[in-house]
Amino acid sequence: MKKIFTIILISSILISCSSLKLESASSSEEITRQILDLGLSHEDNIVEAGKLKNSNLTQAVTLLLMKARDEKIKKDADLKEATKVSEMVAISESGFDFIGPKVTKFSKTGILDTDVEHQDYYLKGIKDSSSGIVSHKLHLSIKHNSIKKRDYLSATLCDEWNTCNNKEEMIEVISAIATNCSGATCDYIETIEFNLSDDSLKSQINTGLILRFNAKKKSSKVKVSKGYLMGYLKVAN
């Protein structure tokens, strides 16, 4: 009984000391860091924040703890995707050619059932045998049901907020095929490639790669996820 009482007393003292340290911290960011350093679960972190005497501080720390939790979930998901992608990158026998796994995405572009844009894309790279420098390409096929093909002309690099203010860059048009024509419309598959240097691709690894492909009357955005870039570059370097 005495031993149990001693354990409870020590635990109470430790909790009190922890609370005192938190209260003496100078900012919500510092308090949040101290709580996270305790190595507790998210639920217990929220409990610790609730012990603060200042309600405004409790609210601020709680929001920061929730942000930290969300960032951890996103980081874990990115690492999981990166591992999966790295295992799927194809390497040539020479070890100088790399092809990442194909990604398929759909987006609604209008009110009709046929107003759907179908995207297939993947990254591929070639390593120079002399310099060791890797050059990359985004290979993209866009399928859409339209009266005529879009004739993509250029690509623009966008930032993580989807703002595309950078200069337009040249693309390589591989093919444009019309199939399943009915009435005035056909299913068009337009295949294009965009060159990317190793440095430019690596510079996007913390946010993912977002590109807008520009046609005369339409544009299409493609986002290569952070996890995909991490996994692909882990192999193609």
Tab-separated table of C-alpha atoms in Angstrom:
chain	number	residue	atom	x	y	z
A	1	MET	CA	0.000	0.000	0.000
A	2	LYS	CA	2.843	2.319	0.933
A	3	LYS	CA	4.575	1.480	-2.345
A	4	ILE	CA	1.453	2.351	-4.349
A	5	PHE	CA	1.097	5.667	-2.502
A	6	THR	CA	4.733	6.500	-3.257
A	7	ILE	CA	4.246	5.825	-6.990
A	8	ILE	CA	1.137	8.026	-7.096
A	9	LEU	CA	2.978	10.811	-5.240
A	10	ILE	CA	5.934	10.705	-7.621
A	11	SER	CA	3.614	10.735	-10.663
A	12	SER	CA	1.772	13.773	-9.282
A	13	ILE	CA	5.042	15.615	-8.742
A	14	LEU	CA	6.216	14.859	-12.288
A	15	ILE	CA	2.936	16.077	-13.774
A	16	SER	CA	3.099	19.241	-11.660
A	17	CYS	CA	6.665	19.910	-12.775
A	18	SER	CA	5.654	19.397	-16.415
A	19	SER	CA	2.789	21.863	-16.052
A	20	LEU	CA	5.064	24.429	-14.404
A	21	LYS	CA	7.548	24.164	-17.282
A	22	LEU	CA	4.771	24.598	-19.823
A	23	GLU	CA	3.402	27.663	-18.057
A	24	SER	CA	6.853	29.269	-17.962
A	25	ALA	CA	7.366	28.909	-21.723
A	26	SER	CA	7.334	32.209	-23.607
A	27	SER	CA	5.169	31.328	-26.625
A	28	SER	CA	2.516	28.924	-27.884
A	29	GLU	CA	5.082	27.505	-30.337
A	30	GLU	CA	7.517	26.750	-27.506
A	31	ILE	CA	4.816	25.158	-25.373
A	32	THR	CA	3.696	23.047	-28.337
A	33	ARG	CA	7.252	21.861	-28.897
A	34	GLN	CA	7.603	20.925	-25.215
A	35	ILE	CA	4.363	18.935	-25.285
A	36	LEU	CA	5.390	17.123	-28.478
A	37	ASP	CA	8.763	16.307	-26.893
A	38	LEU	CA	6.921	14.345	-24.189
A	39	GLY	CA	6.247	11.640	-26.791
A	40	LEU	CA	2.566	11.289	-25.901
A	41	SER	CA	-0.379	10.370	-28.104
A	42	HIS	CA	-2.288	13.188	-29.832
A	43	GLU	CA	-5.161	12.768	-27.386
A	44	ASP	CA	-2.810	13.101	-24.403
A	45	ASN	CA	-1.175	16.132	-26.025
A	46	ILE	CA	-4.581	17.830	-26.116
A	47	VAL	CA	-5.069	16.961	-22.434
A	48	GLU	CA	-1.719	18.639	-21.620
A	49	ALA	CA	-2.776	21.751	-23.532
A	50	GLY	CA	-5.995	21.829	-21.516
A	51	LYS	CA	-3.990	22.147	-18.292
A	52	LEU	CA	-2.784	25.625	-19.262
A	53	LYS	CA	-4.372	28.375	-17.170
A	54	ASN	CA	-4.736	30.851	-20.031
A	55	SER	CA	-7.682	29.891	-22.260
A	56	ASN	CA	-6.356	31.800	-25.264
A	57	LEU	CA	-3.028	30.014	-24.901
A	58	THR	CA	-4.813	26.666	-24.613
A	59	GLN	CA	-6.686	27.356	-27.844
A	60	ALA	CA	-3.524	28.428	-29.701
A	61	VAL	CA	-1.522	25.410	-28.514
A	62	THR	CA	-4.389	23.041	-29.346
A	63	LEU	CA	-4.501	24.368	-32.919
A	64	LEU	CA	-0.734	23.954	-33.255
A	65	LEU	CA	-0.941	20.396	-31.907
A	66	MET	CA	-3.662	19.564	-34.439
A	67	LYS	CA	-1.515	21.035	-37.217
A	68	ALA	CA	1.460	18.939	-36.068
A	69	ARG	CA	-0.744	15.827	-36.044
A	70	ASP	CA	-1.967	16.536	-39.601
A	71	GLU	CA	1.592	17.135	-40.817
A	72	LYS	CA	2.720	13.831	-39.310
A	73	ILE	CA	-0.147	11.970	-41.010
A	74	LYS	CA	0.783	13.596	-44.344
A	75	LYS	CA	4.485	12.805	-43.851
A	76	ASP	CA	3.724	9.159	-43.078
A	77	ALA	CA	1.492	8.924	-46.166
A	78	ASP	CA	4.201	10.489	-48.355
A	79	LEU	CA	6.812	8.031	-47.080
A	80	LYS	CA	4.473	5.096	-47.673
A	81	GLU	CA	3.777	6.241	-51.244
A	82	ALA	CA	7.493	6.901	-51.858
A	83	THR	CA	8.364	3.354	-50.803
A	84	LYS	CA	5.691	1.913	-53.111
A	85	VAL	CA	6.775	4.060	-56.079
A	86	SER	CA	10.490	3.299	-55.619
A	87	GLU	CA	9.722	-0.417	-55.801
A	88	MET	CA	7.836	0.104	-59.090
A	89	VAL	CA	10.458	2.169	-60.949
A	90	ALA	CA	11.764	0.153	-63.910
A	91	ILE	CA	15.530	0.250	-64.517
A	92	SER	CA	17.188	-0.777	-67.785
A	93	GLU	CA	19.913	-3.429	-67.857
A	94	SER	CA	22.500	-0.683	-68.411
A	95	GLY	CA	21.281	1.126	-65.290
A	96	PHE	CA	21.035	4.407	-67.213
A	97	ASP	CA	17.297	4.463	-68.021
A	98	PHE	CA	14.457	4.815	-65.530
A	99	ILE	CA	10.684	4.723	-65.945
A	100	GLY	CA	8.351	5.486	-63.064
A	101	PRO	CA	4.952	3.832	-62.591
A	102	LYS	CA	2.009	5.180	-64.561
A	103	VAL	CA	-0.538	7.300	-62.682
A	104	THR	CA	-4.126	7.629	-63.897
A	105	LYS	CA	-6.421	10.482	-62.906
A	106	PHE	CA	-9.886	11.687	-63.923
A	107	SER	CA	-11.417	15.147	-63.609
A	108	LYS	CA	-14.850	16.501	-64.463
A	109	THR	CA	-14.696	19.394	-66.942
A	110	GLY	CA	-18.383	20.125	-67.567
A	111	ILE	CA	-21.972	19.112	-66.905
A	112	LEU	CA	-22.301	16.372	-69.548
A	113	ASP	CA	-21.381	12.749	-68.871
A	114	THR	CA	-18.742	12.977	-71.588
A	115	ASP	CA	-17.129	16.071	-70.030
A	116	VAL	CA	-14.361	14.090	-68.384
A	117	GLU	CA	-10.618	14.502	-68.763
A	118	HIS	CA	-8.582	11.325	-68.408
A	119	GLN	CA	-4.857	11.739	-67.630
A	120	ASP	CA	-2.131	9.091	-67.731
A	121	TYR	CA	1.366	10.207	-66.791
A	122	TYR	CA	4.717	8.981	-65.556
A	123	LEU	CA	8.262	10.264	-65.133
A	124	LYS	CA	11.199	8.804	-67.003
A	125	GLY	CA	14.884	9.611	-66.894
A	126	ILE	CA	18.174	9.024	-68.668
A	127	LYS	CA	21.554	9.187	-66.928
A	128	ASP	CA	24.527	10.440	-68.949
A	129	SER	CA	27.182	7.736	-68.765
A	130	SER	CA	29.998	10.305	-68.752
A	131	SER	CA	28.763	13.054	-66.403
A	132	GLY	CA	26.307	10.996	-64.342
A	133	ILE	CA	23.731	13.787	-64.751
A	134	VAL	CA	20.133	12.598	-65.076
A	135	SER	CA	17.671	14.359	-67.383
A	136	HIS	CA	13.963	13.698	-66.922
A	137	LYS	CA	10.722	13.887	-68.866
A	138	LEU	CA	7.099	13.904	-67.829
A	139	HIS	CA	5.234	11.702	-70.297
A	140	LEU	CA	1.553	12.681	-70.388
A	141	SER	CA	-1.491	11.426	-72.305
A	142	ILE	CA	-4.721	13.422	-72.075
A	143	LYS	CA	-7.958	11.849	-73.287
A	144	HIS	CA	-11.057	14.011	-73.805
A	145	ASN	CA	-14.289	13.953	-75.789
A	146	SER	CA	-14.423	17.066	-77.976
A	147	ILE	CA	-15.324	18.474	-81.370
A	148	LYS	CA	-11.621	18.835	-82.177
A	149	LYS	CA	-8.216	18.229	-80.606
A	150	ARG	CA	-6.833	20.837	-78.232
A	151	ASP	CA	-3.325	21.200	-79.708
A	152	TYR	CA	-1.290	21.797	-76.557
A	153	LEU	CA	1.419	24.405	-77.093
A	154	SER	CA	3.399	24.876	-73.879
A	155	ALA	CA	3.714	24.119	-70.171
A	156	THR	CA	3.943	26.385	-67.135
A	157	LEU	CA	5.378	25.460	-63.750
A	158	CYS	CA	2.986	26.255	-60.874
A	159	ASP	CA	3.672	26.742	-57.174
A	160	GLU	CA	2.164	24.829	-54.260
A	161	TRP	CA	-0.782	27.273	-54.148
A	162	ASN	CA	-1.635	26.440	-57.797
A	163	THR	CA	-0.465	29.855	-59.020
A	164	CYS	CA	1.059	29.531	-62.491
A	165	ASN	CA	2.930	32.792	-63.053
A	166	ASN	CA	6.150	31.331	-64.450
A	167	LYS	CA	7.094	31.645	-68.110
A	168	GLU	CA	5.668	29.191	-70.620
A	169	GLU	CA	8.096	26.488	-71.711
A	170	MET	CA	8.208	24.316	-74.801
A	171	ILE	CA	6.705	20.842	-74.900
A	172	GLU	CA	7.146	17.979	-77.341
A	173	VAL	CA	3.966	16.780	-79.033
A	174	ILE	CA	4.203	13.002	-79.496
A	175	SER	CA	0.812	12.247	-81.070
A	176	ALA	CA	-2.852	13.218	-81.325
A	177	ILE	CA	-5.284	10.397	-82.109
A	178	ALA	CA	-9.051	10.531	-82.697
A	179	THR	CA	-11.177	7.473	-81.880
A	180	ASN	CA	-14.850	6.572	-81.255
A	181	CYS	CA	-16.156	9.443	-83.373
A	182	SER	CA	-19.914	9.923	-83.044
A	183	GLY	CA	-21.759	12.873	-84.514
A	184	ALA	CA	-19.636	15.987	-84.074
A	185	THR	CA	-17.320	14.668	-81.369
A	186	CYS	CA	-14.483	12.175	-80.990
A	187	ASP	CA	-12.421	10.773	-78.150
A	188	TYR	CA	-9.046	12.450	-78.570
A	189	ILE	CA	-5.852	11.151	-76.994
A	190	GLU	CA	-3.113	13.786	-77.050
A	191	THR	CA	0.309	12.634	-75.894
A	192	ILE	CA	3.027	15.115	-74.978
A	193	GLU	CA	6.333	15.219	-73.103
A	194	PHE	CA	7.956	17.926	-71.018
A	195	ASN	CA	11.680	18.069	-70.254
A	196	LEU	CA	12.835	18.535	-66.666
A	197	SER	CA	16.375	18.936	-65.399
A	198	ASP	CA	17.482	16.988	-62.345
A	199	ASP	CA	17.801	20.205	-60.318
A	200	SER	CA	14.352	21.504	-61.284
A	201	LEU	CA	12.731	18.194	-60.363
A	202	LYS	CA	14.549	18.009	-57.021
A	203	SER	CA	13.491	21.586	-56.220
A	204	GLN	CA	9.842	20.418	-56.219
A	205	ILE	CA	10.320	17.429	-53.923
A	206	ASN	CA	8.930	19.177	-50.815
A	207	THR	CA	5.680	20.234	-52.469
A	208	GLY	CA	5.134	17.990	-55.468
A	209	LEU	CA	5.322	18.992	-59.116
A	210	ILE	CA	2.415	21.008	-60.550
A	211	LEU	CA	2.351	21.835	-64.268
A	212	ARG	CA	-0.250	23.556	-66.394
A	213	PHE	CA	-0.310	22.452	-70.036
A	214	ASN	CA	-1.583	25.244	-72.252
A	215	ALA	CA	-3.665	24.974	-75.421
A	216	LYS	CA	-5.340	27.773	-77.375
A	217	LYS	CA	-8.698	27.494	-75.602
A	218	LYS	CA	-8.080	24.958	-72.833
A	219	SER	CA	-5.511	24.136	-70.214
A	220	SER	CA	-4.869	21.035	-68.134
A	221	LYS	CA	-3.167	20.836	-64.761
A	222	VAL	CA	-1.107	17.848	-63.733
A	223	LYS	CA	0.129	17.287	-60.190
A	224	VAL	CA	2.843	14.756	-59.483
A	225	SER	CA	2.644	14.068	-55.745
A	226	LYS	CA	5.462	14.581	-53.271
A	227	GLY	CA	5.499	10.856	-52.507
A	228	TYR	CA	5.844	9.978	-56.205
A	229	LEU	CA	8.774	12.385	-56.623
A	230	MET	CA	10.500	11.062	-53.508
A	231	GLY	CA	10.172	7.449	-54.636
A	232	TYR	CA	11.147	8.105	-58.254
A	233	LEU	CA	14.180	10.257	-57.411
A	234	LYS	CA	15.359	7.747	-54.824
A	235	VAL	CA	15.959	5.327	-57.705
A	236	ALA	CA	16.680	7.691	-60.614
A	237	ASN	CA	19.780	9.278	-59.055
